[in-house]
PDB file of C-alpha atoms in Angstrom:
ATOM      1  CA  UNK A   1       5.824   2.881   2.831  1.00 40.00           C
ATOM      2  CA  UNK A   2       9.060   4.702   3.158  1.00 42.00           C
ATOM      3  CA  UNK A   3       8.541   3.744  -0.779  1.00 44.00           C
ATOM      4  CA  UNK A   4       5.649   5.185  -1.260  1.00 41.00           C
ATOM      5  CA  UNK A   5       7.414   8.735   0.258  1.00 47.00           C
ATOM      6  CA  UNK A   6      10.318   8.512  -1.773  1.00 51.00           C
ATOM      7  CA  UNK A   7       7.962   7.779  -4.526  1.00 47.00           C
ATOM      8  CA  UNK A   8       5.534  10.611  -3.501  1.00 61.00           C
ATOM      9  CA  UNK A   9       9.043  13.145  -2.846  1.00 74.00           C
ATOM     10  CA  UNK A  10      10.498  12.068  -7.063  1.00 79.00           C
ATOM     11  CA  UNK A  11       6.544  13.072  -8.113  1.00 80.00           C
ATOM     12  CA  UNK A  12       6.723  16.151  -6.472  1.00 80.00           C
ATOM     13  CA  UNK A  13      10.612  17.292  -7.201  1.00 85.00           C
ATOM     14  CA  UNK A  14       9.507  16.214 -10.998  1.00 87.00           C
ATOM     15  CA  UNK A  15       6.560  18.718 -10.470  1.00 85.00           C
ATOM     16  CA  UNK A  16       8.530  21.631  -9.664  1.00 85.00           C
ATOM     17  CA  UNK A  17      10.714  20.945 -12.705  1.00 88.00           C
ATOM     18  CA  UNK A  18       7.514  21.087 -15.039  1.00 88.00           C
ATOM     19  CA  UNK A  19       5.982  24.204 -13.328  1.00 86.00           C
ATOM     20  CA  UNK A  20      10.098  26.382 -13.736  1.00 86.00           C
ATOM     21  CA  UNK A  21      10.554  24.643 -17.020  1.00 90.00           C
ATOM     22  CA  UNK A  22       7.332  25.922 -18.164  1.00 87.00           C
ATOM     23  CA  UNK A  23       7.468  29.372 -17.046  1.00 85.00           C
ATOM     24  CA  UNK A  24      11.032  29.604 -18.381  1.00 88.00           C
ATOM     25  CA  UNK A  25       9.427  29.068 -21.863  1.00 90.00           C
ATOM     26  CA  UNK A  26      10.563  25.198 -22.906  1.00 92.00           C
ATOM     27  CA  UNK A  27       7.698  23.091 -24.589  1.00 93.00           C
ATOM     28  CA  UNK A  28       6.271  19.967 -22.757  1.00 93.00           C
ATOM     29  CA  UNK A  29       8.474  17.447 -25.230  1.00 93.00           C
ATOM     30  CA  UNK A  30      11.637  19.186 -23.889  1.00 94.00           C
ATOM     31  CA  UNK A  31      10.884  19.449 -20.786  1.00 93.00           C
ATOM     32  CA  UNK A  32      10.185  15.525 -20.494  1.00 93.00           C
ATOM     33  CA  UNK A  33      13.372  14.813 -22.787  1.00 94.00           C
ATOM     34  CA  UNK A  34      15.341  16.755 -20.104  1.00 93.00           C
ATOM     35  CA  UNK A  35      13.668  14.989 -17.225  1.00 91.00           C
ATOM     36  CA  UNK A  36      14.085  11.318 -18.878  1.00 91.00           C
ATOM     37  CA  UNK A  37      18.382  12.466 -18.608  1.00 92.00           C
ATOM     38  CA  UNK A  38      17.902  12.433 -15.393  1.00 90.00           C
ATOM     39  CA  UNK A  39      15.126  10.433 -13.302  1.00 87.00           C
ATOM     40  CA  UNK A  40      15.724   7.806 -16.311  1.00 88.00           C
ATOM     41  CA  UNK A  41      12.854   4.930 -15.623  1.00 85.00           C
ATOM     42  CA  UNK A  42      11.635   7.159 -12.409  1.00 85.00           C
ATOM     43  CA  UNK A  43      10.730   9.749 -15.068  1.00 89.00           C
ATOM     44  CA  UNK A  44       6.749  10.912 -15.468  1.00 88.00           C
ATOM     45  CA  UNK A  45       4.595  10.145 -18.565  1.00 90.00           C
ATOM     46  CA  UNK A  46       4.761  12.883 -21.757  1.00 92.00           C
ATOM     47  CA  UNK A  47       0.958  12.572 -21.307  1.00 92.00           C
ATOM     48  CA  UNK A  48       2.050  13.499 -17.700  1.00 89.00           C
ATOM     49  CA  UNK A  49       4.270  16.216 -18.481  1.00 91.00           C
ATOM     50  CA  UNK A  50       2.187  18.338 -20.710  1.00 93.00           C
ATOM     51  CA  UNK A  51      -1.097  18.127 -18.431  1.00 89.00           C
ATOM     52  CA  UNK A  52       0.796  19.687 -15.842  1.00 87.00           C
ATOM     53  CA  UNK A  53       2.630  21.646 -18.275  1.00 88.00           C
ATOM     54  CA  UNK A  54      -0.928  23.350 -19.060  1.00 87.00           C
ATOM     55  CA  UNK A  55      -1.803  23.045 -15.223  1.00 83.00           C
ATOM     56  CA  UNK A  56       1.367  25.372 -14.925  1.00 80.00           C
ATOM     57  CA  UNK A  57       0.501  27.979 -17.846  1.00 79.00           C
ATOM     58  CA  UNK A  58      -3.024  28.168 -16.757  1.00 76.00           C
ATOM     59  CA  UNK A  59      -1.537  29.301 -13.330  1.00 71.00           C
ATOM     60  CA  UNK A  60       0.188  32.042 -12.289  1.00 67.00           C
ATOM     61  CA  UNK A  61       4.122  31.366 -12.048  1.00 63.00           C
ATOM     62  CA  UNK A  62       4.576  29.998  -8.780  1.00 60.00           C
ATOM     63  CA  UNK A  63       0.886  29.723  -7.673  1.00 59.00           C
ATOM     64  CA  UNK A  64       0.791  26.366  -8.456  1.00 61.00           C
ATOM     65  CA  UNK A  65      -0.215  23.803  -6.351  1.00 59.00           C
ATOM     66  CA  UNK A  66       2.464  20.598  -6.324  1.00 59.00           C
ATOM     67  CA  UNK A  67       1.114  18.260  -3.640  1.00 60.00           C
ATOM     68  CA  UNK A  68      -1.022  15.713  -4.778  1.00 53.00           C
ATOM     69  CA  UNK A  69      -4.859  16.443  -3.182  1.00 56.00           C
ATOM     70  CA  UNK A  70      -7.234  13.916  -1.494  1.00 60.00           C
ATOM     71  CA  UNK A  71      -9.009  11.584  -3.001  1.00 56.00           C
ATOM     72  CA  UNK A  72     -12.992  11.308  -2.123  1.00 60.00           C
ATOM     73  CA  UNK A  73     -14.523   8.017  -2.354  1.00 62.00           C
ATOM     74  CA  UNK A  74     -14.310   4.372  -1.625  1.00 62.00           C
ATOM     75  CA  UNK A  75     -10.351   3.376  -1.204  1.00 60.00           C
ATOM     76  CA  UNK A  76      -8.010   1.585  -3.783  1.00 61.00           C
ATOM     77  CA  UNK A  77      -8.404  -1.575  -1.562  1.00 67.00           C
ATOM     78  CA  UNK A  78      -9.609  -3.368   1.202  1.00 68.00           C
ATOM     79  CA  UNK A  79      -6.501  -4.023   2.874  1.00 78.00           C
ATOM     80  CA  UNK A  80      -6.644  -1.449   5.128  1.00 83.00           C
ATOM     81  CA  UNK A  81      -5.514  -1.278   9.496  1.00 87.00           C
ATOM     82  CA  UNK A  82      -9.927  -1.925   9.915  1.00 90.00           C
ATOM     83  CA  UNK A  83      -9.878  -5.063   7.488  1.00 91.00           C
ATOM     84  CA  UNK A  84      -6.541  -5.846   8.460  1.00 92.00           C
ATOM     85  CA  UNK A  85      -7.794  -5.463  12.623  1.00 92.00           C
ATOM     86  CA  UNK A  86     -11.874  -7.785  11.396  1.00 94.00           C
ATOM     87  CA  UNK A  87     -10.006 -10.702   9.807  1.00 94.00           C
ATOM     88  CA  UNK A  88      -7.455 -10.761  13.060  1.00 93.00           C
ATOM     89  CA  UNK A  89     -10.456 -10.431  15.670  1.00 94.00           C
ATOM     90  CA  UNK A  90     -12.940 -13.643  13.430  1.00 94.00           C
ATOM     91  CA  UNK A  91      -9.951 -15.876  13.499  1.00 93.00           C
ATOM     92  CA  UNK A  92      -8.687 -15.237  16.930  1.00 91.00           C
ATOM     93  CA  UNK A  93     -12.936 -15.599  18.007  1.00 93.00           C
ATOM     94  CA  UNK A  94     -13.085 -18.621  15.617  1.00 92.00           C
ATOM     95  CA  UNK A  95     -10.009 -20.310  14.270  1.00 88.00           C
ATOM     96  CA  UNK A  96     -12.233 -22.673  11.791  1.00 90.00           C
ATOM     97  CA  UNK A  97     -13.719 -19.289   9.874  1.00 92.00           C
ATOM     98  CA  UNK A  98     -13.430 -20.214   6.084  1.00 92.00           C
ATOM     99  CA  UNK A  99     -12.328 -16.930   3.830  1.00 93.00           C
ATOM    100  CA  UNK A 100     -15.682 -17.381   2.488  1.00 94.00           C
ATOM    101  CA  UNK A 101     -17.568 -16.941   5.546  1.00 95.00           C
ATOM    102  CA  UNK A 102     -14.429 -13.652   6.714  1.00 95.00           C
ATOM    103  CA  UNK A 103     -15.087 -12.767   2.771  1.00 93.00           C
ATOM    104  CA  UNK A 104     -19.541 -12.733   3.661  1.00 94.00           C
ATOM    105  CA  UNK A 105     -19.543 -10.934   6.857  1.00 94.00           C
ATOM    106  CA  UNK A 106     -16.769  -7.895   5.920  1.00 92.00           C
ATOM    107  CA  UNK A 107     -18.663  -7.584   2.475  1.00 90.00           C
ATOM    108  CA  UNK A 108     -14.866  -7.697   0.739  1.00 90.00           C
ATOM    109  CA  UNK A 109     -13.654 -10.376  -1.760  1.00 90.00           C
ATOM    110  CA  UNK A 110     -12.492 -13.405  -0.532  1.00 92.00           C
ATOM    111  CA  UNK A 111      -8.492 -12.320  -2.601  1.00 91.00           C
ATOM    112  CA  UNK A 112      -8.322  -9.648  -0.605  1.00 91.00           C
ATOM    113  CA  UNK A 113      -9.316 -11.571   2.742  1.00 92.00           C
ATOM    114  CA  UNK A 114      -6.599 -14.096   1.488  1.00 92.00           C
ATOM    115  CA  UNK A 115      -3.829 -11.351   0.403  1.00 91.00           C
ATOM    116  CA  UNK A 116      -4.982  -9.887   4.583  1.00 92.00           C
ATOM    117  CA  UNK A 117      -4.447 -13.672   6.260  1.00 92.00           C
ATOM    118  CA  UNK A 118      -0.712 -13.470   4.315  1.00 90.00           C
ATOM    119  CA  UNK A 119       0.071 -10.015   6.196  1.00 89.00           C
ATOM    120  CA  UNK A 120      -1.690 -11.626   9.315  1.00 91.00           C
ATOM    121  CA  UNK A 121       1.368 -15.191   8.647  1.00 88.00           C
ATOM    122  CA  UNK A 122      -1.673 -17.280   9.346  1.00 88.00           C
ATOM    123  CA  UNK A 123      -1.870 -20.792   7.720  1.00 83.00           C
ATOM    124  CA  UNK A 124      -4.009 -23.200   7.753  1.00 81.00           C
ATOM    125  CA  UNK A 125      -3.170 -26.669   9.855  1.00 77.00           C
ATOM    126  CA  UNK A 126      -6.009 -29.322  10.744  1.00 75.00           C
ATOM    127  CA  UNK A 127      -8.835 -27.143   9.399  1.00 72.00           C
ATOM    128  CA  UNK A 128      -7.984 -24.492  11.615  1.00 74.00           C
ATOM    129  CA  UNK A 129      -6.177 -20.484  11.405  1.00 75.00           C
ATOM    130  CA  UNK A 130      -2.619 -21.023  13.482  1.00 74.00           C
ATOM    131  CA  UNK A 131      -0.141 -17.993  13.380  1.00 74.00           C
ATOM    132  CA  UNK A 132       3.146 -19.239  11.429  1.00 72.00           C
ATOM    133  CA  UNK A 133       5.734 -18.124  14.094  1.00 74.00           C
ATOM    134  CA  UNK A 134       5.412 -18.869  17.778  1.00 71.00           C
ATOM    135  CA  UNK A 135       5.473 -16.369  20.539  1.00 76.00           C
ATOM    136  CA  UNK A 136       6.942 -17.041  23.397  1.00 79.00           C
ATOM    137  CA  UNK A 137       3.571 -17.439  25.270  1.00 82.00           C
ATOM    138  CA  UNK A 138       2.763 -20.031  22.878  1.00 75.00           C
ATOM    139  CA  UNK A 139       6.018 -22.003  23.065  1.00 72.00           C
ATOM    140  CA  UNK A 140       5.900 -21.794  26.331  1.00 79.00           C
ATOM    141  CA  UNK A 141       2.867 -23.338  26.699  1.00 78.00           C
ATOM    142  CA  UNK A 142       3.882 -26.012  24.497  1.00 67.00           C
ATOM    143  CA  UNK A 143       7.330 -26.860  26.100  1.00 70.00           C
ATOM    144  CA  UNK A 144       5.121 -26.981  29.064  1.00 71.00           C
ATOM    145  CA  UNK A 145       2.502 -29.302  27.691  1.00 65.00           C
ATOM    146  CA  UNK A 146       5.430 -31.310  25.884  1.00 61.00           C
ATOM    147  CA  UNK A 147       7.413 -32.520  28.909  1.00 67.00           C
ATOM    148  CA  UNK A 148       4.184 -32.614  31.181  1.00 64.00           C
ATOM    149  CA  UNK A 149       3.246 -35.702  28.601  1.00 57.00           C
ATOM    150  CA  UNK A 150       6.970 -37.163  28.412  1.00 56.00           C
ATOM    151  CA  UNK A 151       6.636 -37.291  32.694  1.00 58.00           C
ATOM    152  CA  UNK A 152       3.384 -39.253  32.228  1.00 55.00           C
TER     153      UNK A 152
END
């Protein structure tokens, strides 16, 4: 999440530069050249500079909203906390559930289910989903069971 915040911060700064240089009367192509020298690979495309320069020209100087606007509609991905929690819950309820069954129950793609399972760090062992790493409680149970078998 930190990388996203850093990315949006760079975009915000670039929008401020575009607004300032547009108010100074600098053409968009020259704004892009100057920004390319400063930001390098992180610089926005020239078409974005043109679009933002037009927005800044159409509004009063200093009045352009530089922040990203809220978007309505469908989320970009099904890998949100709600779906991660639901997949985890379904796997804990039935360790033998398949990715196809999870996808059908949640109405998301099998690919997204697989991605969420990777995030949760589960893997399939003998047709059961198990965590990749043992929690301390699981480790204690495992070692207790192993010592009991050794004593028998």
